[in-house]
Each structure stands twice: as C-alpha cells, then as structure tokens.
Coordinates of C-alpha atoms and ligand atoms in Angstrom, one line a residue:
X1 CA -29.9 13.4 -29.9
X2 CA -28.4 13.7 -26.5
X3 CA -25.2 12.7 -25.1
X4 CA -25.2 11.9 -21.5
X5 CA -22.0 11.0 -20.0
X6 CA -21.8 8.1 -18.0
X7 CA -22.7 8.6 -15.0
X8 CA -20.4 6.2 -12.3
X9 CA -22.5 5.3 -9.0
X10 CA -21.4 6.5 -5.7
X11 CA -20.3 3.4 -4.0
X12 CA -18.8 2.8 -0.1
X13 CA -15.3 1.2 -1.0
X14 CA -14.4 -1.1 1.9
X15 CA -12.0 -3.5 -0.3
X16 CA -8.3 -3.2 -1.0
X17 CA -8.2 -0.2 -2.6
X18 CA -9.2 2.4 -4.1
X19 CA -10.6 3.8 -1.0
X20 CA -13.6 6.4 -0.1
X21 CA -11.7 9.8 -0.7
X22 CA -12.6 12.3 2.3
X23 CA -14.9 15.6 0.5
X24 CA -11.5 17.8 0.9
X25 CA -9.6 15.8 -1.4
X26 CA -12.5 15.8 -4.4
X27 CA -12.3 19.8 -3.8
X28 CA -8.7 19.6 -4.3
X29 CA -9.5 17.6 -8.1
X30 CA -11.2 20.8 -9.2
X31 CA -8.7 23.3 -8.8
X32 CA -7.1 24.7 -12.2
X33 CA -4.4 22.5 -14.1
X34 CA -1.3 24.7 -14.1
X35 CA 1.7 24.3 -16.3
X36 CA 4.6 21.1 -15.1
X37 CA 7.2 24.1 -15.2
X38 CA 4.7 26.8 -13.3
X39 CA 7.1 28.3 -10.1
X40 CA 3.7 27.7 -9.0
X41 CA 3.7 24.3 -9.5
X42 CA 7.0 23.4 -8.3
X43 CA 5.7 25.0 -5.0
X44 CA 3.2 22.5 -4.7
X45 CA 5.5 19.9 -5.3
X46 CA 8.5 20.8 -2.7
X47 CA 5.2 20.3 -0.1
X48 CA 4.2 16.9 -1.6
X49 CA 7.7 15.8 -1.4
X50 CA 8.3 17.8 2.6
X51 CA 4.8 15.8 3.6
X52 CA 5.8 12.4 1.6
X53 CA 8.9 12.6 4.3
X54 CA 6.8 13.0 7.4
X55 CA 4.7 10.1 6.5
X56 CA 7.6 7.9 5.4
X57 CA 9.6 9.5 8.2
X58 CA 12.1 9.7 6.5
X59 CA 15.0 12.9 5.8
X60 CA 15.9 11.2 2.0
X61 CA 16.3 13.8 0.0
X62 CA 15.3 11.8 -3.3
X63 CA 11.1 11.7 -1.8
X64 CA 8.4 11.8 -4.5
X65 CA 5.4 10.9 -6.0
X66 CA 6.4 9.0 -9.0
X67 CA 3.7 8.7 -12.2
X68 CA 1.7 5.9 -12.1
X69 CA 0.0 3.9 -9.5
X70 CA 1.6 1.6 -6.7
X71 CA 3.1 -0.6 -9.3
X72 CA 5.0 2.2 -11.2
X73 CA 6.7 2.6 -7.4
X74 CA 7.4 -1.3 -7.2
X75 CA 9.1 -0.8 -10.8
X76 CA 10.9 1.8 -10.1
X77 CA 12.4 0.9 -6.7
X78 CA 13.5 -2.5 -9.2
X79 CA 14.4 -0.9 -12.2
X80 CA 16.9 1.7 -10.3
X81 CA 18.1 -0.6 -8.1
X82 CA 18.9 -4.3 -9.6
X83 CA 21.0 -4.6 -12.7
X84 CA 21.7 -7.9 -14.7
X85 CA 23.3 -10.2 -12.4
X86 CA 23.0 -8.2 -9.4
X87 CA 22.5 -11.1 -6.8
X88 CA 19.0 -10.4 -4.5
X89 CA 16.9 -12.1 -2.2
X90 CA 13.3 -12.0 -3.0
X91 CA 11.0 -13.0 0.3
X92 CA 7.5 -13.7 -1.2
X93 CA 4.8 -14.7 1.0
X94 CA 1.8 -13.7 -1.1
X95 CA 0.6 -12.4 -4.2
X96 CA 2.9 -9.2 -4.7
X97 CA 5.9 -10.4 -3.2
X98 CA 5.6 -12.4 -6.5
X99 CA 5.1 -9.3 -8.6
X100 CA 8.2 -7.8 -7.0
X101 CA 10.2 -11.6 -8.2
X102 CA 9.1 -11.1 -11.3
X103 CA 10.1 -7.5 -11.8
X104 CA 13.5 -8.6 -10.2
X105 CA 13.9 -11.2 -12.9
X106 CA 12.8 -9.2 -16.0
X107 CA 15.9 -6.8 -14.7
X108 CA 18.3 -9.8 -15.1
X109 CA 18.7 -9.4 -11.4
X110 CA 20.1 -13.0 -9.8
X111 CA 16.7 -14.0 -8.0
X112 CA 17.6 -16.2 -4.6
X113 CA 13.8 -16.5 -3.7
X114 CA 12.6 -17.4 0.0
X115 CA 8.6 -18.3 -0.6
X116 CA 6.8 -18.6 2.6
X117 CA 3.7 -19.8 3.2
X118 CA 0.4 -17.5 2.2
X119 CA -0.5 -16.0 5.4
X120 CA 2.6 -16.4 7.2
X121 CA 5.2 -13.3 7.3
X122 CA 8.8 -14.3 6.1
X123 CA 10.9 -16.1 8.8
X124 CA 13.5 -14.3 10.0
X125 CA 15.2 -17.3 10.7
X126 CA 15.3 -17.7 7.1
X127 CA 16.7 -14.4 6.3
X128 CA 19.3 -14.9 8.4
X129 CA 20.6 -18.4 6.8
X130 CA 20.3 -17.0 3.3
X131 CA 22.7 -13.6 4.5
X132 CA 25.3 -15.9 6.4
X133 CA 25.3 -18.3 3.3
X134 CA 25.4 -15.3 0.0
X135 CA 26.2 -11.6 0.0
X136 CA 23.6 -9.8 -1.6
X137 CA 23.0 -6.4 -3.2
X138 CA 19.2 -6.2 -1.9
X139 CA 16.8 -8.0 -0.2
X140 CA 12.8 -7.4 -0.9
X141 CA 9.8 -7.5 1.2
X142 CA 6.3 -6.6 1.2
X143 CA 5.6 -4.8 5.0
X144 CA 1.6 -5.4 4.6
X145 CA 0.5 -8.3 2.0
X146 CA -2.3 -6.9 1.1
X147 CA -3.8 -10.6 -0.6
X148 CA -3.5 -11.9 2.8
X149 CA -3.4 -9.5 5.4
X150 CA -0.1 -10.4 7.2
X151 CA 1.9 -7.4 8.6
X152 CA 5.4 -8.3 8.2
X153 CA 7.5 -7.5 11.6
X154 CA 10.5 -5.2 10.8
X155 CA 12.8 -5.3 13.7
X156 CA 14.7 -9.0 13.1
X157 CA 14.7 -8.0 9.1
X158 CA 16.2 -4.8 9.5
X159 CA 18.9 -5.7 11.9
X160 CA 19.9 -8.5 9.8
X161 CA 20.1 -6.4 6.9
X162 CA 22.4 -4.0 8.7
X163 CA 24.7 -6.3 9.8
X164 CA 25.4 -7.5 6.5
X165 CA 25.3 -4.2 4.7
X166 CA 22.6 -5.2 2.5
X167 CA 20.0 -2.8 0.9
X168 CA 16.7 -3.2 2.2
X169 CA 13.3 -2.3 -0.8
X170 CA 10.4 -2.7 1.1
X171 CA 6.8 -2.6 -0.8
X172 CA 4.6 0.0 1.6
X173 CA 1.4 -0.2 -0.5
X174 CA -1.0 -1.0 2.3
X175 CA 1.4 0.3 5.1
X176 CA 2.1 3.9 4.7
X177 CA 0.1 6.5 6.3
X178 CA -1.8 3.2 8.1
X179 CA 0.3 1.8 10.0
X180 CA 3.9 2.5 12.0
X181 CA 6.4 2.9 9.2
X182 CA 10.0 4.2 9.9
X183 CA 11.9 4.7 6.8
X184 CA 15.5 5.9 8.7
X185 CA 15.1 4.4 12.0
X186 CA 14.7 0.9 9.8
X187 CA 17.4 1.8 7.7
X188 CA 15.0 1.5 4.3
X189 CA 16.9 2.0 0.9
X190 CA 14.2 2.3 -1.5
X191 CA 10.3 2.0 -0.4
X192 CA 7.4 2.6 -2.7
X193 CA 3.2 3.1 -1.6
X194 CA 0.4 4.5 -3.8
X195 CA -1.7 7.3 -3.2
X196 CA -5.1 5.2 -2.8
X197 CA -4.8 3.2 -0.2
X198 CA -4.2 4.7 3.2
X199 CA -3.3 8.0 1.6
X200 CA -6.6 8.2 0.8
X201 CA -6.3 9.9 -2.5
X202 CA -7.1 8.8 -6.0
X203 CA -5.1 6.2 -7.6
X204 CA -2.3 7.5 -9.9
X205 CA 0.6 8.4 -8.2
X206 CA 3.2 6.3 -6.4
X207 CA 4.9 7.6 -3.4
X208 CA 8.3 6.5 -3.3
X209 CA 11.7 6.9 -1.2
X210 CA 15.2 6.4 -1.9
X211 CA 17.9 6.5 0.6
X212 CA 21.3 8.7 -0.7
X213 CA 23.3 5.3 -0.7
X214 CA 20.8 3.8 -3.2
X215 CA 20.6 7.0 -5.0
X216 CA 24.8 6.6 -5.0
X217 CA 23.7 2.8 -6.1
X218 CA 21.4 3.9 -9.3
X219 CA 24.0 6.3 -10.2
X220 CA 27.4 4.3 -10.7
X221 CA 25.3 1.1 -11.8
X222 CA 27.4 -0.4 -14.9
X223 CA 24.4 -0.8 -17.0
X224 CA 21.7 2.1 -17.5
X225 CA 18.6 2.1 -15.6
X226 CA 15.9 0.3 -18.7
X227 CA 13.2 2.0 -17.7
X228 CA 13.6 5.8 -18.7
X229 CA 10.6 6.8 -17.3
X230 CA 11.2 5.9 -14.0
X231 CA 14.9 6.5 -13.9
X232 CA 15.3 7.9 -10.1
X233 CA 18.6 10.0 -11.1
X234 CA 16.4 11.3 -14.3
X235 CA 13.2 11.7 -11.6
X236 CA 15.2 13.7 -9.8
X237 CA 16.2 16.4 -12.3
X238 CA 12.5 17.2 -12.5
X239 CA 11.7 17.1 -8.6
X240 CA 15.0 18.1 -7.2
X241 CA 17.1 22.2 -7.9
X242 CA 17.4 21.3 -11.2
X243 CA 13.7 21.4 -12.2
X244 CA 14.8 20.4 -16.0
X245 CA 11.2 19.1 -17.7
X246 CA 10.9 14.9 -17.8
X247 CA 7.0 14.6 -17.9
X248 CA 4.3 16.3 -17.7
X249 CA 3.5 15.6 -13.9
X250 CA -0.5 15.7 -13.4
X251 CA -1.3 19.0 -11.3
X252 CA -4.8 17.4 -10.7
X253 CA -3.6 14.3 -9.0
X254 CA -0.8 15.9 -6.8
X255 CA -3.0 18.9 -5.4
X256 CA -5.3 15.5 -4.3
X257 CA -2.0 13.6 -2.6
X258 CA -1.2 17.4 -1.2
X259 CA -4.8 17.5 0.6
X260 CA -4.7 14.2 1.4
X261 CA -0.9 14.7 3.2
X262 CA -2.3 17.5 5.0
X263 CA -5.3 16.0 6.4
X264 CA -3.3 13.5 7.4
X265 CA -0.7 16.6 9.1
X266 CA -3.5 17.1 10.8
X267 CA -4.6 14.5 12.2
X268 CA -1.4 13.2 13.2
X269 CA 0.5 10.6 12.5
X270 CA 0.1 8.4 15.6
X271 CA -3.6 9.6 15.8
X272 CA -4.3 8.1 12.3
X273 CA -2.4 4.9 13.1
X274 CA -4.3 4.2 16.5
X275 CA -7.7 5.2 14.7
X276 CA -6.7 2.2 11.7
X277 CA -6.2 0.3 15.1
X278 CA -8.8 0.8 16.4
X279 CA -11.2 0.3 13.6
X280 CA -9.5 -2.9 12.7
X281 CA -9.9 -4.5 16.3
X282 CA -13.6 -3.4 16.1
X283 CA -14.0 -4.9 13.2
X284 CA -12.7 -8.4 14.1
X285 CA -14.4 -8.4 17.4
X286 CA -17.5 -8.2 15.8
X287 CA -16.6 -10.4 12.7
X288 CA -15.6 -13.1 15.2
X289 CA -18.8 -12.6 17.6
X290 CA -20.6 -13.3 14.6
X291 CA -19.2 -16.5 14.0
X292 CA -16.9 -15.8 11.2
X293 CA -12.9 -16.8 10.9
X294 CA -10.3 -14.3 10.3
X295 CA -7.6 -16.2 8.3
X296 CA -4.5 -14.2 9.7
X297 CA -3.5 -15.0 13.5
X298 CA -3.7 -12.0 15.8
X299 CA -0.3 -11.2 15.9
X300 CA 0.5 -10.9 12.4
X301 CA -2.9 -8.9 11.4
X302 CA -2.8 -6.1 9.4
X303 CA -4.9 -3.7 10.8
X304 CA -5.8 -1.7 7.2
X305 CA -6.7 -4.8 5.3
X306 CA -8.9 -8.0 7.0
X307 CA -9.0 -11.0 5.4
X308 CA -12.2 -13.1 6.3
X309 CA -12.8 -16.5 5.8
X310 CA -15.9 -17.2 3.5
X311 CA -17.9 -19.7 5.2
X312 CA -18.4 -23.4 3.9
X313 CA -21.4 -23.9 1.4
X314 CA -21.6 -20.0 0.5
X315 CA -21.1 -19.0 -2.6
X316 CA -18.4 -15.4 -1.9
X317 CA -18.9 -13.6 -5.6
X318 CA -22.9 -13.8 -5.2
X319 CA -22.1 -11.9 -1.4
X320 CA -20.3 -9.4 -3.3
X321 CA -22.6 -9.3 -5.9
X322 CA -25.4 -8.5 -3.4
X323 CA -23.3 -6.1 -1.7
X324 CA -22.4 -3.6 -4.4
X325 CA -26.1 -4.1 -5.7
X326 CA -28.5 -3.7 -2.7
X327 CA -25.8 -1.7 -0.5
X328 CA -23.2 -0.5 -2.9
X329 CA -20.4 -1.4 -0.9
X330 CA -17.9 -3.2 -2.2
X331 CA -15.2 -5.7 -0.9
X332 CA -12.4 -7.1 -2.4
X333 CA -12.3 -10.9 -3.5
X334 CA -9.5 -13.4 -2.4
X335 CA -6.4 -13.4 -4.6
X336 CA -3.9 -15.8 -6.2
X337 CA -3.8 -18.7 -3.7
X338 CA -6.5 -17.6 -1.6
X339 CA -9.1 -17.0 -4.4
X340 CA -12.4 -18.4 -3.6
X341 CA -11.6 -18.6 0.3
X342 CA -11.4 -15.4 1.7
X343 CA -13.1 -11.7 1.4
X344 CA -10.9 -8.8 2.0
X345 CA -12.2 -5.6 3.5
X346 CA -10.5 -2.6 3.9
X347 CA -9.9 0.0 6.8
X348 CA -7.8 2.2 5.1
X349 CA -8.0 6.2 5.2
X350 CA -11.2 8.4 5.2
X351 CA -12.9 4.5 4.5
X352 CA -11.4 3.2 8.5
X353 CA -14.0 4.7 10.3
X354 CA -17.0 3.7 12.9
X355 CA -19.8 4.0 10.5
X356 CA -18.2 1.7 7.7
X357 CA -17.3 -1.4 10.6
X358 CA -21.1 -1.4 11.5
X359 CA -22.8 -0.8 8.7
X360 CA -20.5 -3.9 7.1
X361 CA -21.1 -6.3 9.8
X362 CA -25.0 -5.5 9.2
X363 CA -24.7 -5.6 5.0
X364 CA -22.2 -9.0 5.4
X365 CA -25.2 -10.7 7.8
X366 CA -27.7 -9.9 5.5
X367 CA -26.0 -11.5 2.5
X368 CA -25.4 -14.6 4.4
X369 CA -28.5 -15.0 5.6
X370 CA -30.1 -15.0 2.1
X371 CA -27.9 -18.0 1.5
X372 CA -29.0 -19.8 4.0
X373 CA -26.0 -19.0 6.3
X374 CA -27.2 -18.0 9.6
X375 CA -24.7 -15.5 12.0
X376 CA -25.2 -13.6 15.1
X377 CA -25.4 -9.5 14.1
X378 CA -26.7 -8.6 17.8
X379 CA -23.7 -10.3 19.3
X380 CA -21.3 -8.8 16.4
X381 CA -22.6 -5.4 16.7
X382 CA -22.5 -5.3 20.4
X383 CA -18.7 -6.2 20.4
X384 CA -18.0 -4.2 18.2
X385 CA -19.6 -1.4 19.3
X386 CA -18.1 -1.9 22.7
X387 CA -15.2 -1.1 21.3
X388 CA -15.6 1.7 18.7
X389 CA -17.1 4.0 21.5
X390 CA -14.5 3.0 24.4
Ligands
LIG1 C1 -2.2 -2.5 -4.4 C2 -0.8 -3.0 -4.2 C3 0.2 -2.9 -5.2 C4 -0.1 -2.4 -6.5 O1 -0.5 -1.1 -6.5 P1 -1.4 -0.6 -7.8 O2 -1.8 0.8 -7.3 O3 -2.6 -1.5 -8.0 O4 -0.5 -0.6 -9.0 C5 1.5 -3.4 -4.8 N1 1.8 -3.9 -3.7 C6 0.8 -4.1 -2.7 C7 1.2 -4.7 -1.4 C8 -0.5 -3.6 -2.9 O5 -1.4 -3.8 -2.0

C-alpha cells in the first residue's frame, strides 16, 4: 500500500492574508535547520532584527520577530505592557480592535473603550476628550483594519498622545511593509505585524517593536508579565548580547522573513509603498467602472486590503466558492459586522501586482454573471488598465 502525502493545490491568494509568497522566499524554506544557539544562527537573526528596523523605521533596540503569528505580536505588545488596573483606552472600529479589548481585559487592564463605527477610523476628536478627561497608561489602535479596510490617519493620534505623555500600541498587521509607517517619527511604544501579510512570507512569526521607555515600562511593572512566553524583557535575553536559550526559534521561518526583508531592501521602501498604491487605485478604478461599490470612502482606503460591496440578490460564499474552484483564487469573506456584505481582496506583497488586479476583475465578472448579475469587464479592465501601465 502506498502513502501519498497530501498534496495542497497551488492557489492565487488575493484575500487578507496569507499572501502569494515571491519564488525567493520558498528557496529560503529549504535551506538546512541549524541549531537556536548556532553563532550561525544568531547571525541571521541580528539581520532580521537590523531589516525589521528599516521597515518599522524605527532605531528600538528591543526589534524582533516574536513566535507565533500576528496575534502572538498583539499579545505580547498587551501582555508586556498593561498590568491589572493599569488604566487604557482601547479605540475599536472593527473586528481586531476588539481582539486587542479583549486581550486588554483578560490582563486586568482598566478598559475605557472608544467603539467607532465599522468603516470609520477613530475620531480624533474623541481621543482628545477622553485624554483631557483621564490620564492613561496606553492607548490602542489598529493603523489598517483589515475587516474593513479603513486606514487609520496617524498625525492628530500621535500628537495627542505626546502631549499627554501617553504610550501609544499600535496593531501594524496589514500596514507594515504596505504602507507608510513611521515607528520614531510617530513616537510608537510597542507595534506588532506578522510576517504574511505585506511581508510576504509565510505565516508564523510576528514582527514586533518596543520603544526603550516601554521596555523601561515592562521592566519595573509591579506585577510579572503572565505570559512567559512572550515576556519582552525574557525575549530579549534570547535576541539581544545575552543570547541565553528561551525557545527554540524556527530557523526555517526566519531565513523566509530574512528573504522577504531583503527583497523588500531591494525594492525600496517608498518603491513598494507606491507599487501597493498603485495596484490598489487600479484596482478600484476598475471595480467601480464595473459597477461595483467599495464600502470605505476614498480617503480612508487602505490601499493593501479592498473591501467590496457584494451586490444585492448575489449570493458572496457561492462567488468564492466559484472562485477558488474554477480559478483558484481565493478572496477573503466579510467579517464580524460586515459578514455577508462585503468581499475583501488583497494587494499585499509579491500578491499586489498588475497581473492579479486584471485577472480578478475578469474571474469576479464571470462569477457574477453566472448569478445572473450583469457588470461591465470592458469598461473595468480599460480603467484599470489605464492606470496600471501609466
Ligand atoms: C491578520 C490580523 C491580525 C491577526 O494576525 P494572525 O496572523 O491571524 O494571528 C491582527 N490584526 C490585524 C489588523 C490583522 O489583519
């Protein structure tokens, strides 16, 4: 009898992560696993951590990849930095602005929430009231909501947060490595990403940042960090001079980030943002000569994650049933509020490129049409196109 191992199809991933992963990066998986304590390996590391701080731009010492995916990052920007009773103010304006609440909470943190609306950013305006009327230890925010596509503008949060001497954690999932993200200039504290979104690596390791006052912060807390694993001050013994053993850090998956960081090296930072630009604009432009409805209004897009409206009378899990099956692409599905109502598409990494805006606005047609929902591909591919080779 044989044993075949499963065999997992080659799919175009266009939804909110994980992400096509450029031919370099695979290469990288195959290189030989080498010992956590290898001089070798902590060669490879002091690069992920030097190419973590370009993308993050950023000069914190304390830069790693943390084990796990994005989530280990949000947990361990929490965990490190809230301690029972530690007053915070939570801004939640979509689906893991609530995850980050209720990480806060489980750490006995005192939760002042400010809940926007899905598909809004938070209101400055809002910010402000709640730092005039409290003092508080740290405020949260998600820069790209990734379940409704809402970029989050930074200047009015940051200043606010300076002039009150507040900590700012900011979730940097979708952002990082996509879009404009300046760790000092912004005065971050603590900022976490994963390494399968716009990294474009495999999922399983979580990018994260902590400034020296929040290190200073996670070190004289009263109570200990209650996560061990994700302890930043124990993190740090592994990553930092010390190099004394914690975990046995996956070789595999950081030679991946470590080809992924220097593609992105070399294709420059700007570069890659303008190309997610790009590819984004391209995108809608062709979505909307169609005759489709992007949820988010223009100004608040974010350009690595689209969220589309699903026309009335279709039914959106048999389109993305028909897409994976007849095309193999997938898309991701609404979330949370917006289940049922929106698709979300990705532009993220090696998967925001030319080929994958055109070849969507084709495959998405095609599945409409079979459900009787008529839109205009010559018009969408024609404004699109006018943009992608402009
Ligand atoms: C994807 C995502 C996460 C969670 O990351 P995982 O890798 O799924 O653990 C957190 N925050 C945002 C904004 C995300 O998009």
């Amino acid at each position: 009898m044989a044993f075949n191992s499963p065999e997992a199809p080659l799919r175009k991933l266009m939804g909110p992560g994980p992400l096509d992963i450029h031919p370099r990066v695979y290469r990288a998986l195959m290189s030989p696993v080498i010992g956590h304590m290898d001089p070798a390996y902590f060669k490879i590391l002091d690069q992920v951590a030097e190419r973590l701080r370009q993308v993050f731009q950023t000069q914190n010492k304390v830069t790693h990849a943390t084990p796990g995916t994005g989530t280990s990052g949000m947990e361990a920007c929490v965990a490190n930095l809230m301690e029972p009773g530690d007053p915070v103010l939570v801004c939640v304006h979509g689906y893991f602005g609530d995850r980050v609440r209720q990480m806060a909470e489980r750490q006995e943190a005192e939760v002042t929430l400010i809940e926007g609306e899905w598909g809004q950013p938070t209101d400055p305006q809002r910010v402000e009231e709640a730092l005039k009327a409290k003092a508080y230890k740290v405020i949260t925010l998600v820069h790209a909501e990734t379940s409704t596509g809402v970029l989050q503008p930074m200047d009015d949060i940051v200043r606010l947060a300076k002039e009150n001497g507040v900590m700012v954690l900011l979730d940097t999932v979708t952002s990082l490595g996509g879009v404009e993200l300046k760790a000092d200039a912004w005065g971050l504290d603590a900022a976490y990403s994963c390494s399968q979104k716009c990294i474009g690596a495999p999922p399983g390791l979580a990018p994260v940042t902590f400034s020296d006052r929040a290190v200073e912060a996670a070190r004289s807390r009263k109570h200990p960090i209650r996560s061990w694993y994700l302890d930043i001050t124990l993190l740090d013994q592994y990553w930092g001079s010390a190099r004394m053993y914690h975990h046995t850090s996956s070789s595999t998956l950081n030679y991946a980030l470590l080809e992924a960081l220097l593609l992105i090296e070399e294709e420059g930072l700007q570069n890659r943002f303008e190309r997610h630009l790009k590819n984004h604009q391209a995108l809608v432009a062709g979505v909307e000569a169609m005759g489709l409805k992007m949820l988010i209004k223009p100004e608040y897009r974010l350009p690595t994650l689209n969220t589309i409206r699903v026309p009335d009378g279709v039914d959106e899990a048999r389109v993305r049933g028909y897409l994976l099956e007849t095309f193999n692409l997938e898309i991701g599905a609404g979330l949370g509020a917006l289940k049922g109502q929106v698709w979300r598409v990705g532009l993220m990494g090696y998967s925001s490129s030319a080929e994958n805006v055109l070849f969507f606005l084709s495959a998405i047609s095609r599945a409409l049409a079979i459900q009787g929902c008529k839109t205009d591909l010559s018009a969408g591919s024609e404004a699109s196109m006018s943009l992608l080779d402009a």
